Short mmCIF file of C-alpha atoms in Angstrom, two decimals:
data_model
loop_
_atom_site.label_atom_id
_atom_site.label_comp_id
_atom_site.label_asym_id
_atom_site.label_seq_id
_atom_site.Cartn_x
_atom_site.Cartn_y
_atom_site.Cartn_z
CA MET A 1 26.84 159.65 -40.57
CA ASP A 2 25.73 157.12 -37.92
CA LYS A 3 28.36 154.38 -37.90
CA ARG A 4 25.61 151.81 -37.20
CA LEU A 5 23.96 152.68 -40.49
CA VAL A 6 27.26 152.50 -42.30
CA ALA A 7 27.96 149.04 -40.90
CA PHE A 8 24.48 147.78 -41.75
CA GLU A 9 24.69 149.15 -45.29
CA ARG A 10 28.04 147.38 -45.67
CA LEU A 11 26.40 144.06 -44.74
CA LEU A 12 23.56 144.68 -47.22
CA ASN A 13 26.07 145.43 -50.01
CA ILE A 14 28.12 142.34 -49.21
CA MET A 15 24.95 140.24 -49.29
CA ASP A 16 24.19 141.66 -52.76
CA ASP A 17 27.69 140.73 -53.94
CA LEU A 18 27.52 137.21 -52.52
CA ARG A 19 24.13 136.52 -54.02
CA GLU A 20 25.37 137.66 -57.41
CA LYS A 21 28.91 136.22 -57.48
CA CYS A 22 29.22 133.29 -55.05
CA PRO A 23 28.04 129.88 -56.36
CA TRP A 24 27.11 128.65 -52.85
CA ASP A 25 25.21 131.80 -51.86
CA ARG A 26 23.42 131.91 -55.22
CA LYS A 27 22.17 128.38 -54.69
CA GLN A 28 20.57 128.95 -51.29
CA THR A 29 16.82 129.09 -50.74
CA LEU A 30 14.57 129.90 -47.77
CA GLU A 31 14.27 126.17 -47.12
CA SER A 32 18.00 125.36 -47.43
CA LEU A 33 18.91 128.09 -44.93
CA ARG A 34 16.37 126.97 -42.32
CA HIS A 35 18.41 124.23 -40.64
CA LEU A 36 21.53 126.40 -40.73
CA THR A 37 19.65 129.19 -38.96
CA ILE A 38 18.50 126.77 -36.24
CA GLU A 39 22.09 125.60 -35.79
CA GLU A 40 23.34 129.21 -35.55
CA THR A 41 20.65 129.95 -32.95
CA TYR A 42 21.86 127.10 -30.76
CA GLU A 43 25.44 128.35 -31.14
CA LEU A 44 24.23 131.77 -29.97
CA ALA A 45 22.56 130.12 -26.99
CA ASP A 46 25.80 128.30 -26.13
CA ALA A 47 27.76 131.56 -26.17
CA ILE A 48 25.18 133.13 -23.82
CA MET A 49 25.34 130.14 -21.44
CA ASP A 50 29.17 130.26 -21.43
CA ASN A 51 29.11 134.02 -20.94
CA ASP A 52 31.62 134.25 -23.80
CA LEU A 53 31.08 137.77 -25.06
CA ASP A 54 33.63 137.54 -27.87
CA GLU A 55 31.93 134.42 -29.16
CA LEU A 56 28.55 136.06 -28.66
CA LYS A 57 29.48 138.96 -30.90
CA GLY A 58 30.32 136.58 -33.73
CA GLU A 59 27.16 134.53 -33.26
CA ILE A 60 24.96 137.65 -33.30
CA GLY A 61 26.62 138.57 -36.57
CA ASP A 62 25.85 135.12 -38.00
CA ILE A 63 22.19 135.47 -37.05
CA MET A 64 22.01 138.95 -38.55
CA LEU A 65 23.52 137.64 -41.77
CA HIS A 66 20.80 135.00 -41.97
CA MET A 67 18.05 137.59 -41.47
CA VAL A 68 19.51 139.72 -44.24
CA PHE A 69 19.86 136.58 -46.43
CA TYR A 70 16.19 135.69 -46.03
CA SER A 71 15.17 139.26 -46.83
CA LYS A 72 17.38 139.26 -49.93
CA ILE A 73 15.81 136.05 -51.24
CA ALA A 74 12.31 137.39 -50.53
CA SER A 75 13.12 140.62 -52.41
CA GLU A 76 14.18 138.56 -55.43
CA GLN A 77 10.78 136.87 -55.26
CA LYS A 78 9.10 140.30 -55.12
CA ALA A 79 7.59 139.39 -51.72
CA PHE A 80 9.27 141.90 -49.42
CA ASP A 81 12.68 143.39 -48.73
CA ILE A 82 14.77 144.33 -45.66
CA THR A 83 13.12 147.77 -45.54
CA ASP A 84 9.68 146.13 -45.22
CA VAL A 85 11.00 143.81 -42.51
CA LEU A 86 12.46 146.63 -40.42
CA ASN A 87 9.44 148.90 -40.82
CA ALA A 88 7.09 146.04 -39.89
CA ILE A 89 8.90 145.25 -36.63
CA CYS A 90 9.15 148.96 -35.77
CA ASP A 91 5.42 149.45 -36.37
CA LYS A 92 4.60 146.38 -34.29
CA LEU A 93 6.81 147.52 -31.39
CA VAL A 94 5.21 150.96 -31.38
CA HIS A 95 1.71 149.50 -31.49
CA ARG A 96 2.41 146.96 -28.73
CA HIS A 97 4.00 149.50 -26.38
CA PRO A 98 1.19 151.99 -25.84
CA HIS A 99 2.64 152.74 -22.41
CA ILE A 100 5.63 154.22 -24.26
CA TYR A 101 4.08 155.58 -27.44
CA GLY A 102 0.54 156.20 -26.22
CA ASP A 103 -1.42 157.05 -23.08
CA VAL A 104 -1.63 153.59 -21.47
CA VAL A 105 -0.10 153.24 -17.99
CA ALA A 106 2.00 150.16 -17.24
CA GLU A 107 4.41 150.43 -14.35
CA ASP A 108 5.46 146.77 -14.03
CA GLU A 109 6.51 143.87 -16.24
CA ALA A 110 3.34 141.83 -15.61
CA THR A 111 1.09 144.62 -16.85
CA VAL A 112 3.25 145.05 -19.96
CA LYS A 113 2.97 141.32 -20.77
CA ALA A 114 -0.78 141.29 -20.14
CA ASN A 115 -1.29 144.28 -22.43
CA TRP A 116 0.90 142.60 -25.10
CA GLU A 117 -1.26 139.48 -25.18
CA LYS A 118 -4.49 141.46 -25.26
CA LEU A 119 -3.22 143.57 -28.17
CA LYS A 120 -2.35 140.44 -30.14
CA LEU A 121 -5.88 139.15 -29.71
CA LYS A 122 -7.23 142.48 -30.96
CA GLU A 123 -4.99 142.16 -34.01
CA GLY A 124 -6.99 139.12 -35.08
CA LYS A 125 -5.26 136.19 -33.42
CA LYS A 126 -7.85 133.62 -32.39
CA SER A 127 -5.87 132.22 -29.49
CA VAL A 128 -3.21 133.53 -27.12
CA LEU A 129 -1.34 130.29 -27.89
CA GLN A 130 -1.33 130.93 -31.66
CA GLY A 131 2.13 132.49 -31.48
CA VAL A 132 3.82 129.49 -29.87
CA PRO A 133 5.92 127.85 -32.61
CA ARG A 134 4.99 124.19 -33.23
CA SER A 135 8.63 123.19 -33.70
CA LEU A 136 9.87 124.54 -30.35
CA PRO A 137 11.55 121.91 -28.12
CA SER A 138 8.90 120.59 -25.79
CA LEU A 139 10.44 121.99 -22.57
CA VAL A 140 10.70 125.49 -24.04
CA LYS A 141 7.24 125.17 -25.56
CA ALA A 142 5.69 124.27 -22.19
CA ALA A 143 7.30 127.38 -20.59
CA ARG A 144 6.04 129.59 -23.39
CA ILE A 145 2.49 128.18 -23.16
CA GLN A 146 2.44 128.92 -19.45
CA GLU A 147 3.76 132.44 -19.94
CA LYS A 148 1.14 133.09 -22.63
CA VAL A 149 -1.88 132.02 -20.60
CA LYS A 150 -0.56 133.89 -17.57
CA GLY A 151 -0.79 137.02 -19.68
CA ILE A 152 -4.59 136.83 -19.72
CA GLY A 153 -4.88 135.84 -16.06
CA PHE A 154 -5.08 132.02 -16.29
CA ASP A 155 -2.57 131.21 -13.57
CA TRP A 156 -2.05 130.01 -10.00
CA ASP A 157 -2.04 132.48 -7.15
CA ASP A 158 1.26 131.48 -5.57
CA SER A 159 4.10 128.98 -5.70
CA LYS A 160 2.72 126.85 -2.85
CA GLN A 161 -0.27 125.92 -4.97
CA VAL A 162 2.00 124.96 -7.84
CA LEU A 163 4.26 122.86 -5.62
CA ALA A 164 1.15 121.03 -4.29
CA LYS A 165 0.26 120.32 -7.93
CA VAL A 166 3.74 118.91 -8.50
CA HIS A 167 3.28 116.52 -5.58
CA GLU A 168 -0.18 115.58 -6.83
CA GLU A 169 1.16 114.79 -10.29
CA LEU A 170 4.06 112.79 -8.83
CA GLY A 171 1.57 110.75 -6.82
CA GLU A 172 -0.48 110.02 -9.93
CA LEU A 173 2.65 108.97 -11.82
CA GLU A 174 3.69 106.66 -9.00
CA LYS A 175 0.32 104.92 -9.08
CA GLU A 176 0.48 104.39 -12.84
CA VAL A 177 4.04 103.02 -12.61
CA GLU A 178 3.05 100.60 -9.79
CA ASN A 179 0.11 99.33 -11.87
CA ASP A 180 2.20 99.35 -15.12
CA THR A 181 -0.56 101.04 -17.11
CA ASP A 182 -0.49 102.68 -20.53
CA GLN A 183 -0.91 106.10 -18.81
CA ILE A 184 2.67 106.30 -17.52
CA GLU A 185 3.91 108.51 -20.35
CA GLN A 186 0.96 110.87 -19.97
CA GLU A 187 1.46 111.22 -16.22
CA PHE A 188 5.18 111.73 -16.65
CA GLY A 189 4.43 114.56 -19.06
CA ASP A 190 2.07 116.08 -16.47
CA VAL A 191 4.86 115.96 -13.87
CA LEU A 192 7.26 117.75 -16.24
CA PHE A 193 4.64 120.36 -17.14
CA SER A 194 3.95 121.08 -13.45
CA MET A 195 7.66 121.26 -12.66
CA ILE A 196 8.17 123.79 -15.45
CA ASN A 197 5.28 125.79 -14.02
CA TYR A 198 6.87 125.69 -10.58
CA ALA A 199 10.20 126.84 -12.06
CA ARG A 200 8.42 129.90 -13.43
CA PHE A 201 6.96 130.73 -10.04
CA ILE A 202 10.30 130.53 -8.23
CA GLY A 203 12.10 132.57 -10.92
CA VAL A 204 14.02 129.76 -12.61
CA ASN A 205 14.30 129.29 -16.36
CA PRO A 206 13.85 125.50 -16.71
CA GLU A 207 15.74 125.29 -20.02
CA THR A 208 18.72 127.18 -18.55
CA ALA A 209 18.63 125.16 -15.33
CA LEU A 210 18.58 121.83 -17.21
CA GLU A 211 21.36 122.94 -19.57
CA ARG A 212 23.56 123.96 -16.63
CA THR A 213 22.99 120.55 -15.09
CA ASN A 214 23.84 118.90 -18.42
CA LYS A 215 27.10 120.82 -18.64
CA LYS A 216 27.94 120.01 -15.01
CA PHE A 217 27.28 116.30 -15.55
CA ILE A 218 29.42 116.29 -18.73
CA LYS A 219 32.32 117.95 -16.89
CA ARG A 220 32.12 115.51 -13.99
CA PHE A 221 31.74 112.43 -16.17
CA GLN A 222 34.64 113.41 -18.43
CA PHE A 223 36.76 113.96 -15.32
CA MET A 224 35.82 110.46 -14.21
CA GLU A 225 36.77 109.02 -17.59
CA LYS A 226 40.15 110.71 -17.47
CA GLU A 227 40.88 109.52 -13.93
CA ILE A 228 39.76 105.94 -14.64
CA ASN A 229 41.79 105.79 -17.87
CA GLU A 230 44.87 107.06 -16.07
CA LYS A 231 44.50 104.18 -13.62
CA ASP A 232 44.32 101.76 -16.56
CA LYS A 233 40.83 100.73 -15.54
CA LYS A 234 37.66 100.27 -17.57
CA PHE A 235 34.08 101.20 -16.68
CA GLU A 236 32.77 97.78 -17.64
CA ASP A 237 35.10 96.11 -15.10
CA MET A 238 33.94 98.32 -12.22
CA ASN A 239 30.83 98.15 -10.04
CA LEU A 240 28.71 101.17 -9.17
CA GLU A 241 30.32 101.53 -5.73
CA GLU A 242 33.77 101.80 -7.30
CA MET A 243 32.55 104.28 -9.88
CA ASP A 244 30.98 106.40 -7.14
CA VAL A 245 34.42 106.97 -5.59
CA TYR A 246 35.53 108.67 -8.80
CA TRP A 247 32.20 110.52 -9.08
CA GLU A 248 32.68 112.04 -5.61
CA LYS A 249 36.20 113.02 -6.58
CA ALA A 250 34.87 114.66 -9.76
CA LYS A 251 32.32 116.65 -7.76
CA LYS A 252 35.09 118.02 -5.53
CA SER A 253 37.47 118.70 -8.39
CA VAL A 254 35.29 120.29 -11.10
CA GLY A 255 32.20 121.35 -9.13
#
């Protein structure tokens, strides 16, 4: 027998046992699991960013457990079960890949994405943006919005046009800041949106890029803290010029 099926059946059986016998697992609801699932997803993202494959294996397991857990609760409510979930995603994948399971030709990624969005509209969605989750972090949401509308052809022709838009938005923000108007926040948002668009055109994932910068800053700043503490100094007693000496040392030492 396929060992993958054996392993998955084992997880399903364990879930049945936990739901029946464990006081904590018995108490859980769809709503109580939600924030835990979000936390597990971020832990999965951390493992990917760190390229920690051992940790990644564990985090994937945690996510799979949650999916099985939701399906178990839904089956108790006579809504659907894990079989329905798996069949539904299989059916959707087959339907949305006519270049694999039908006679449609799609030889590049862009065509596949465009076909995907058109198929979703045919399925009854009223907007290509309907599938963007409302609770996504704003940076990720902006990237997804731009990817969605690109799928139906609403996009710039090249990166130079997008970069020009970035400069235009920066100029508008600068004017609002100089005049101290109530439009500063709106213009700042426009700058961020245009920068995320530019990132897409130059092949950069803005969320990943920002997170790498966050991690780099944390490493450098913590190095500074350690160095300054070892010198029996305190940040509040130092000026920016003195701090910059340690910052430059951190850049050379930890990258």
